[in-house]
PDB file of C-alpha atoms and ligand atoms in Angstrom:
ATOM      1  CA  MET L   1       0.000   0.000   0.000  1.00 74.00           C
ATOM      2  CA  HIS L   2       1.336   3.465  -0.920  1.00 79.00           C
ATOM      3  CA  ARG L   3       1.653   5.999   1.864  1.00 87.00           C
ATOM      4  CA  LEU L   4       0.595   9.454   0.683  1.00 95.00           C
ATOM      5  CA  LEU L   5       0.658  12.677   2.622  1.00 97.00           C
ATOM      6  CA  ILE L   6      -1.921  15.168   1.378  1.00 97.00           C
ATOM      7  CA  ALA L   7      -0.511  18.631   2.078  1.00 97.00           C
ATOM      8  CA  THR L   8      -3.783  20.279   3.032  1.00 97.00           C
ATOM      9  CA  ARG L   9      -5.672  21.434   6.088  1.00 95.00           C
ATOM     10  CA  ASN L  10      -8.905  21.537   4.083  1.00 95.00           C
ATOM     11  CA  ARG L  11     -10.690  18.375   5.270  1.00 96.00           C
ATOM     12  CA  HIS L  12     -13.155  18.549   2.356  1.00 97.00           C
ATOM     13  CA  LYS L  13     -10.278  18.204  -0.103  1.00 97.00           C
ATOM     14  CA  THR L  14      -8.899  15.267   1.884  1.00 97.00           C
ATOM     15  CA  GLN L  15     -12.310  13.573   1.907  1.00 96.00           C
ATOM     16  CA  GLU L  16     -12.753  13.977  -1.839  1.00 97.00           C
ATOM     17  CA  LEU L  17      -9.221  12.844  -2.662  1.00 96.00           C
ATOM     18  CA  ALA L  18      -9.459   9.879  -0.272  1.00 95.00           C
ATOM     19  CA  ALA L  19     -12.766   8.750  -1.789  1.00 94.00           C
ATOM     20  CA  MET L  20     -11.303   8.933  -5.285  1.00 94.00           C
ATOM     21  CA  LEU L  21      -7.934   7.338  -4.424  1.00 92.00           C
ATOM     22  CA  GLY L  22      -9.613   4.292  -2.914  1.00 87.00           C
ATOM     23  CA  ALA L  23      -8.200   1.532  -0.748  1.00 87.00           C
ATOM     24  CA  GLY L  24      -4.747   1.213  -2.347  1.00 87.00           C
ATOM     25  CA  PHE L  25      -3.432   4.251  -0.482  1.00 90.00           C
ATOM     26  CA  HIS L  26      -2.726   4.981   3.134  1.00 92.00           C
ATOM     27  CA  ILE L  27      -3.646   8.646   3.352  1.00 94.00           C
ATOM     28  CA  GLU L  28      -2.868  11.267   5.910  1.00 95.00           C
ATOM     29  CA  ASP L  29      -3.283  15.030   5.761  1.00 97.00           C
ATOM     30  CA  LEU L  30      -1.869  17.899   7.816  1.00 97.00           C
ATOM     31  CA  SER L  31      -4.718  18.059  10.332  1.00 95.00           C
ATOM     32  CA  ALA L  32      -2.835  16.052  12.975  1.00 93.00           C
ATOM     33  CA  HIS L  33       0.476  17.796  12.271  1.00 94.00           C
ATOM     34  CA  THR L  34       0.044  20.981  14.251  1.00 92.00           C
ATOM     35  CA  ASP L  35       3.820  21.574  14.187  1.00 93.00           C
ATOM     36  CA  PHE L  36       3.725  22.042  10.403  1.00 92.00           C
ATOM     37  CA  PRO L  37       3.593  25.825   9.863  1.00 91.00           C
ATOM     38  CA  GLU L  38       1.043  27.559   7.651  1.00 91.00           C
ATOM     39  CA  VAL L  39       2.521  27.912   4.162  1.00 94.00           C
ATOM     40  CA  GLU L  40       2.092  31.273   2.481  1.00 94.00           C
ATOM     41  CA  GLU L  41       0.602  30.855  -0.971  1.00 95.00           C
ATOM     42  CA  THR L  42       2.540  33.554  -2.772  1.00 95.00           C
ATOM     43  CA  GLY L  43       2.354  32.089  -6.282  1.00 97.00           C
ATOM     44  CA  ALA L  44       0.639  33.718  -9.228  1.00 97.00           C
ATOM     45  CA  THR L  45      -0.760  30.449 -10.584  1.00 98.00           C
ATOM     46  CA  PHE L  46      -2.372  27.282  -9.252  1.00 98.00           C
ATOM     47  CA  LEU L  47       0.744  25.389 -10.339  1.00 98.00           C
ATOM     48  CA  ASP L  48       3.049  27.740  -8.407  1.00 98.00           C
ATOM     49  CA  ASN L  49       0.987  27.360  -5.241  1.00 98.00           C
ATOM     50  CA  ALA L  50       0.569  23.596  -5.554  1.00 98.00           C
ATOM     51  CA  ALA L  51       4.366  23.342  -5.909  1.00 98.00           C
ATOM     52  CA  ILE L  52       4.971  25.669  -2.926  1.00 98.00           C
ATOM     53  CA  LYS L  53       2.723  23.532  -0.710  1.00 98.00           C
ATOM     54  CA  ALA L  54       4.096  20.195  -1.959  1.00 98.00           C
ATOM     55  CA  ILE L  55       7.758  21.249  -1.558  1.00 97.00           C
ATOM     56  CA  ALA L  56       7.219  22.745   1.908  1.00 97.00           C
ATOM     57  CA  ALA L  57       5.517  19.587   3.171  1.00 97.00           C
ATOM     58  CA  SER L  58       8.033  17.211   1.619  1.00 96.00           C
ATOM     59  CA  ASN L  59      10.922  19.212   3.113  1.00 95.00           C
ATOM     60  CA  HIS L  60       9.231  19.101   6.498  1.00 94.00           C
ATOM     61  CA  PHE L  61       8.423  15.381   6.463  1.00 92.00           C
ATOM     62  CA  GLY L  62      11.601  14.372   4.630  1.00 87.00           C
ATOM     63  CA  GLY L  63      12.596  10.783   4.086  1.00 82.00           C
ATOM     64  CA  ASP L  64      10.764   9.119   1.271  1.00 87.00           C
ATOM     65  CA  THR L  65       7.397  10.621   2.109  1.00 90.00           C
ATOM     66  CA  LEU L  66       5.363  11.041  -1.036  1.00 96.00           C
ATOM     67  CA  VAL L  67       3.437  14.290  -0.823  1.00 97.00           C
ATOM     68  CA  MET L  68       0.456  15.438  -2.855  1.00 98.00           C
ATOM     69  CA  ALA L  69      -0.697  19.074  -2.793  1.00 98.00           C
ATOM     70  CA  ASP L  70      -3.847  20.476  -4.385  1.00 98.00           C
ATOM     71  CA  ASP L  71      -4.243  24.106  -5.333  1.00 98.00           C
ATOM     72  CA  SER L  72      -7.612  24.927  -6.732  1.00 98.00           C
ATOM     73  CA  GLY L  73     -10.147  27.671  -7.216  1.00 98.00           C
ATOM     74  CA  LEU L  74     -12.898  29.229  -9.229  1.00 98.00           C
ATOM     75  CA  GLU L  75     -12.417  31.414 -12.317  1.00 98.00           C
ATOM     76  CA  VAL L  76     -15.380  33.609 -13.169  1.00 98.00           C
ATOM     77  CA  ASP L  77     -15.311  35.098 -16.674  1.00 98.00           C
ATOM     78  CA  ALA L  78     -17.282  38.248 -15.803  1.00 98.00           C
ATOM     79  CA  LEU L  79     -14.679  38.960 -13.094  1.00 98.00           C
ATOM     80  CA  GLY L  80     -11.699  38.519 -15.412  1.00 98.00           C
ATOM     81  CA  GLY L  81     -10.864  35.114 -13.912  1.00 98.00           C
ATOM     82  CA  ALA L  82     -11.218  36.156 -10.241  1.00 98.00           C
ATOM     83  CA  PRO L  83     -11.210  34.880  -7.566  1.00 98.00           C
ATOM     84  CA  GLY L  84      -8.736  32.383  -9.134  1.00 98.00           C
ATOM     85  CA  VAL L  85      -5.753  31.661  -6.911  1.00 98.00           C
ATOM     86  CA  ARG L  86      -7.340  33.891  -4.267  1.00 97.00           C
ATOM     87  CA  SER L  87     -10.510  31.770  -4.028  1.00 98.00           C
ATOM     88  CA  ALA L  88      -9.945  30.749  -0.396  1.00 96.00           C
ATOM     89  CA  ARG L  89      -9.257  34.337   0.687  1.00 96.00           C
ATOM     90  CA  PHE L  90     -11.514  36.288  -1.705  1.00 97.00           C
ATOM     91  CA  ALA L  91     -13.437  38.306   0.907  1.00 97.00           C
ATOM     92  CA  ASP L  92     -10.419  38.805   3.205  1.00 94.00           C
ATOM     93  CA  PRO L  93      -7.279  36.904   4.239  1.00 89.00           C
ATOM     94  CA  GLY L  94      -9.032  34.806   6.887  1.00 86.00           C
ATOM     95  CA  ALA L  95     -12.362  34.542   5.077  1.00 89.00           C
ATOM     96  CA  ASN L  96     -14.642  31.533   5.410  1.00 95.00           C
ATOM     97  CA  ASP L  97     -16.617  29.820   2.630  1.00 96.00           C
ATOM     98  CA  ARG L  98     -19.850  31.696   3.414  1.00 96.00           C
ATOM     99  CA  LYS L  99     -18.229  35.142   3.257  1.00 97.00           C
ATOM    100  CA  ASN L 100     -16.453  34.329  -0.008  1.00 97.00           C
ATOM    101  CA  LEU L 101     -19.633  33.019  -1.573  1.00 97.00           C
ATOM    102  CA  GLU L 102     -21.645  36.058  -0.467  1.00 97.00           C
ATOM    103  CA  LEU L 103     -19.057  38.394  -1.969  1.00 98.00           C
ATOM    104  CA  LEU L 104     -19.119  36.462  -5.233  1.00 98.00           C
ATOM    105  CA  LEU L 105     -22.924  36.694  -5.501  1.00 98.00           C
ATOM    106  CA  GLU L 106     -22.784  40.394  -4.638  1.00 98.00           C
ATOM    107  CA  LYS L 107     -20.232  41.073  -7.390  1.00 98.00           C
ATOM    108  CA  LEU L 108     -22.355  39.176  -9.901  1.00 98.00           C
ATOM    109  CA  THR L 109     -25.643  40.892  -9.043  1.00 98.00           C
ATOM    110  CA  GLY L 110     -27.269  41.945 -12.319  1.00 97.00           C
ATOM    111  CA  VAL L 111     -24.441  40.443 -14.389  1.00 98.00           C
ATOM    112  CA  GLU L 112     -25.644  38.344 -17.321  1.00 98.00           C
ATOM    113  CA  LEU L 113     -22.406  36.549 -18.166  1.00 98.00           C
ATOM    114  CA  ARG L 114     -22.381  33.684 -15.634  1.00 98.00           C
ATOM    115  CA  SER L 115     -19.780  31.295 -17.104  1.00 98.00           C
ATOM    116  CA  ALA L 116     -17.070  29.995 -14.777  1.00 98.00           C
ATOM    117  CA  ARG L 117     -14.821  27.031 -14.176  1.00 98.00           C
ATOM    118  CA  PHE L 118     -13.185  25.300 -11.281  1.00 98.00           C
ATOM    119  CA  ARG L 119      -9.511  24.546 -11.777  1.00 98.00           C
ATOM    120  CA  CYS L 120      -7.253  22.206  -9.850  1.00 98.00           C
ATOM    121  CA  VAL L 121      -3.531  21.551 -10.035  1.00 98.00           C
ATOM    122  CA  ILE L 122      -2.105  18.611  -8.125  1.00 98.00           C
ATOM    123  CA  ALA L 123       1.648  18.559  -7.487  1.00 98.00           C
ATOM    124  CA  VAL L 124       3.437  15.437  -6.256  1.00 98.00           C
ATOM    125  CA  ALA L 125       6.745  15.891  -4.449  1.00 97.00           C
ATOM    126  CA  ARG L 126       9.375  13.915  -2.588  1.00 96.00           C
ATOM    127  CA  ASN L 127      12.511  15.124  -0.811  1.00 94.00           C
ATOM    128  CA  GLY L 128      11.766  18.758  -1.623  1.00 94.00           C
ATOM    129  CA  GLN L 129      11.411  18.173  -5.381  1.00 96.00           C
ATOM    130  CA  VAL L 130       8.262  18.305  -7.472  1.00 97.00           C
ATOM    131  CA  LEU L 131       8.156  15.020  -9.379  1.00 97.00           C
ATOM    132  CA  ALA L 132       5.088  15.772 -11.488  1.00 98.00           C
ATOM    133  CA  SER L 133       1.983  17.934 -11.719  1.00 98.00           C
ATOM    134  CA  PHE L 134      -1.474  17.407 -13.172  1.00 98.00           C
ATOM    135  CA  ASP L 135      -4.388  19.713 -13.907  1.00 98.00           C
ATOM    136  CA  GLY L 136      -8.101  19.516 -14.342  1.00 98.00           C
ATOM    137  CA  ALA L 137     -10.951  21.925 -15.060  1.00 98.00           C
ATOM    138  CA  CYS L 138     -14.722  21.745 -14.824  1.00 98.00           C
ATOM    139  CA  GLU L 139     -16.875  24.238 -16.759  1.00 98.00           C
ATOM    140  CA  GLY L 140     -20.162  25.564 -15.473  1.00 98.00           C
ATOM    141  CA  GLU L 141     -22.062  28.641 -14.420  1.00 98.00           C
ATOM    142  CA  ILE L 142     -22.726  30.649 -11.302  1.00 98.00           C
ATOM    143  CA  ILE L 143     -26.375  30.831 -10.271  1.00 98.00           C
ATOM    144  CA  GLY L 144     -28.024  33.738  -8.442  1.00 97.00           C
ATOM    145  CA  GLU L 145     -28.427  32.170  -5.009  1.00 97.00           C
ATOM    146  CA  ALA L 146     -26.913  29.307  -3.032  1.00 98.00           C
ATOM    147  CA  ARG L 147     -28.533  25.854  -3.307  1.00 98.00           C
ATOM    148  CA  GLY L 148     -27.590  22.628  -1.488  1.00 98.00           C
ATOM    149  CA  SER L 149     -25.576  21.741   1.561  1.00 96.00           C
ATOM    150  CA  ALA L 150     -23.006  19.159   0.445  1.00 97.00           C
ATOM    151  CA  GLY L 151     -19.437  19.889  -0.604  1.00 96.00           C
ATOM    152  CA  PHE L 152     -17.639  23.090   0.335  1.00 97.00           C
ATOM    153  CA  GLY L 153     -16.477  26.469  -0.913  1.00 98.00           C
ATOM    154  CA  TYR L 154     -18.387  27.724  -3.941  1.00 98.00           C
ATOM    155  CA  ASP L 155     -20.217  24.406  -4.539  1.00 98.00           C
ATOM    156  CA  PRO L 156     -23.677  25.812  -3.664  1.00 98.00           C
ATOM    157  CA  VAL L 157     -23.535  28.374  -6.511  1.00 98.00           C
ATOM    158  CA  PHE L 158     -21.767  26.307  -9.205  1.00 98.00           C
ATOM    159  CA  VAL L 159     -23.827  24.320 -11.722  1.00 98.00           C
ATOM    160  CA  PRO L 160     -21.615  22.150 -13.953  1.00 98.00           C
ATOM    161  CA  THR L 161     -22.355  22.306 -17.691  1.00 98.00           C
ATOM    162  CA  GLY L 162     -24.999  19.774 -18.756  1.00 98.00           C
ATOM    163  CA  HIS L 163     -26.559  19.551 -15.283  1.00 98.00           C
ATOM    164  CA  SER L 164     -29.249  21.455 -13.425  1.00 98.00           C
ATOM    165  CA  GLU L 165     -28.101  20.847  -9.849  1.00 98.00           C
ATOM    166  CA  THR L 166     -25.267  22.627  -8.093  1.00 98.00           C
ATOM    167  CA  PHE L 167     -22.177  20.761  -6.890  1.00 98.00           C
ATOM    168  CA  ALA L 168     -23.695  21.057  -3.392  1.00 98.00           C
ATOM    169  CA  GLU L 169     -26.888  19.274  -4.544  1.00 98.00           C
ATOM    170  CA  ILE L 170     -25.485  16.730  -6.952  1.00 97.00           C
ATOM    171  CA  GLY L 171     -23.859  14.475  -4.320  1.00 94.00           C
ATOM    172  CA  ALA L 172     -20.267  13.499  -3.664  1.00 95.00           C
ATOM    173  CA  GLU L 173     -20.307  10.497  -5.969  1.00 95.00           C
ATOM    174  CA  LEU L 174     -21.251  12.464  -9.071  1.00 97.00           C
ATOM    175  CA  LYS L 175     -19.085  15.454  -8.159  1.00 97.00           C
ATOM    176  CA  ASN L 176     -16.132  13.076  -7.794  1.00 97.00           C
ATOM    177  CA  GLN L 177     -16.694  11.788 -11.321  1.00 97.00           C
ATOM    178  CA  MET L 178     -16.641  15.135 -13.083  1.00 98.00           C
ATOM    179  CA  SER L 179     -14.913  17.718 -10.921  1.00 98.00           C
ATOM    180  CA  HIS L 180     -11.699  19.610 -11.638  1.00 98.00           C
ATOM    181  CA  ARG L 181     -10.121  17.631  -8.776  1.00 98.00           C
ATOM    182  CA  ALA L 182     -11.351  14.312 -10.187  1.00 98.00           C
ATOM    183  CA  LYS L 183      -9.794  15.097 -13.572  1.00 98.00           C
ATOM    184  CA  ALA L 184      -6.438  16.156 -12.108  1.00 98.00           C
ATOM    185  CA  LEU L 185      -6.399  13.137  -9.810  1.00 98.00           C
ATOM    186  CA  LYS L 186      -7.211  10.719 -12.634  1.00 97.00           C
ATOM    187  CA  SER L 187      -4.006  11.774 -14.421  1.00 97.00           C
ATOM    188  CA  ALA L 188      -2.089  11.698 -11.122  1.00 97.00           C
ATOM    189  CA  LEU L 189      -3.289   8.143 -10.470  1.00 95.00           C
ATOM    190  CA  GLU L 190      -2.116   6.937 -13.882  1.00 94.00           C
ATOM    191  CA  TRP L 191       1.289   8.402 -13.079  1.00 95.00           C
ATOM    192  CA  LEU L 192       1.386   7.013  -9.521  1.00 93.00           C
ATOM    193  CA  LYS L 193       0.712   3.508 -10.855  1.00 88.00           C
ATOM    194  CA  ARG L 194       3.933   3.727 -12.876  1.00 89.00           C
ATOM    195  CA  LEU L 195       6.031   5.134 -10.002  1.00 86.00           C
TER     196      LEU L 195
HETATM  197  P1  ITT A 201      -5.093  24.079   1.510  1.00 52.24           P
HETATM  198  O1  ITT A 201      -4.287  25.210   0.926  1.00 52.24           O
HETATM  199  O2  ITT A 201      -4.716  23.750   2.939  1.00 52.24           O
HETATM  200  O3  ITT A 201      -5.091  22.862   0.630  1.00 52.24           O
HETATM  201  P2  ITT A 201      -7.358  25.803   0.918  1.00 52.24           P
HETATM  202  O4  ITT A 201      -8.832  25.648   1.087  1.00 52.24           O
HETATM  203  O5  ITT A 201      -6.721  27.083   1.408  1.00 52.24           O
HETATM  204  O6  ITT A 201      -6.645  24.531   1.603  1.00 52.24           O
HETATM  205  P3  ITT A 201      -6.661  26.513  -1.802  1.00 52.24           P
HETATM  206  O7  ITT A 201      -5.666  27.536  -1.425  1.00 52.24           O
HETATM  207  O8  ITT A 201      -6.331  25.585  -2.941  1.00 52.24           O
HETATM  208  O9  ITT A 201      -6.998  25.547  -0.589  1.00 52.24           O
HETATM  209  O10 ITT A 201      -8.039  27.237  -2.110  1.00 52.24           O
HETATM  210  C1  ITT A 201      -9.075  26.497  -2.656  1.00 52.24           C
HETATM  211  C2  ITT A 201     -10.357  27.306  -2.561  1.00 52.24           C
HETATM  212  O11 ITT A 201     -11.019  27.251  -3.848  1.00 52.24           O
HETATM  213  C3  ITT A 201     -11.308  26.649  -1.587  1.00 52.24           C
HETATM  214  O12 ITT A 201     -11.151  27.164  -0.291  1.00 52.24           O
HETATM  215  C4  ITT A 201     -12.659  26.957  -2.202  1.00 52.24           C
HETATM  216  O13 ITT A 201     -13.053  28.249  -1.861  1.00 52.24           O
HETATM  217  C5  ITT A 201     -12.366  26.912  -3.698  1.00 52.24           C
HETATM  218  N1  ITT A 201     -12.555  25.539  -4.214  1.00 52.24           N
HETATM  219  C6  ITT A 201     -11.593  24.690  -4.679  1.00 52.24           C
HETATM  220  N2  ITT A 201     -12.123  23.510  -5.026  1.00 52.24           N
HETATM  221  C7  ITT A 201     -13.438  23.597  -4.775  1.00 52.24           C
HETATM  222  C8  ITT A 201     -14.515  22.706  -4.900  1.00 52.24           C
HETATM  223  O14 ITT A 201     -14.336  21.458  -5.326  1.00 52.24           O
HETATM  224  N3  ITT A 201     -15.724  23.135  -4.561  1.00 52.24           N
HETATM  225  C9  ITT A 201     -15.925  24.384  -4.116  1.00 52.24           C
HETATM  226  N4  ITT A 201     -14.966  25.288  -3.937  1.00 52.24           N
HETATM  227  C10 ITT A 201     -13.719  24.902  -4.266  1.00 52.24           C
END
């Protein structure tokens, strides 16, 4: 069984990744590692930030620990691609999901162009080196008010193309088949099998 450290404190990400990775992996995230310092996400792209998180964690844990980091976010066309890499801290540096989502809906009040996409970059690192990275995107649109209680982040306002329910209504199983994270992880899994 492969041991994989997921370099995140976002338990929703861990849950989704764990469900998709399945039983062949022994997974751990940063939640129990309170000594691991908060990593500043100073990159301009999802790839930069995924690499920053993966390298920091693999330096900290050392040895042969295989580390996977996910940097992800929402790009809204009417906002020129915002919140993008700032998705987790859109409303303010310590913002929570509800505040971010409220700000997004406020900014889109009366705006007709509703197209958006979630993006995810997964970086895999060991001994302070990024070994590979993978990306995935999921197109959709932002509705006018939040619907559903599953998932996290902007899920209650994102309806993936070809569906009528939001990611927060559609259920974890379906989200995990079509999401940005699912697509990035599918490529990562192919690569991990050959490692
Ligand atoms: P870590 O850095 O510890 O992994 P984080 O939540 O800060 O956790 P990011 O910097 O990658 O992670 O920011 C991701 C944000 O993008 C997340 O907080 C949500 O607001 C949004 N997001 C990403 N994937 C999402 C998804 O599947 N559903 C809803 N929102 C998502």
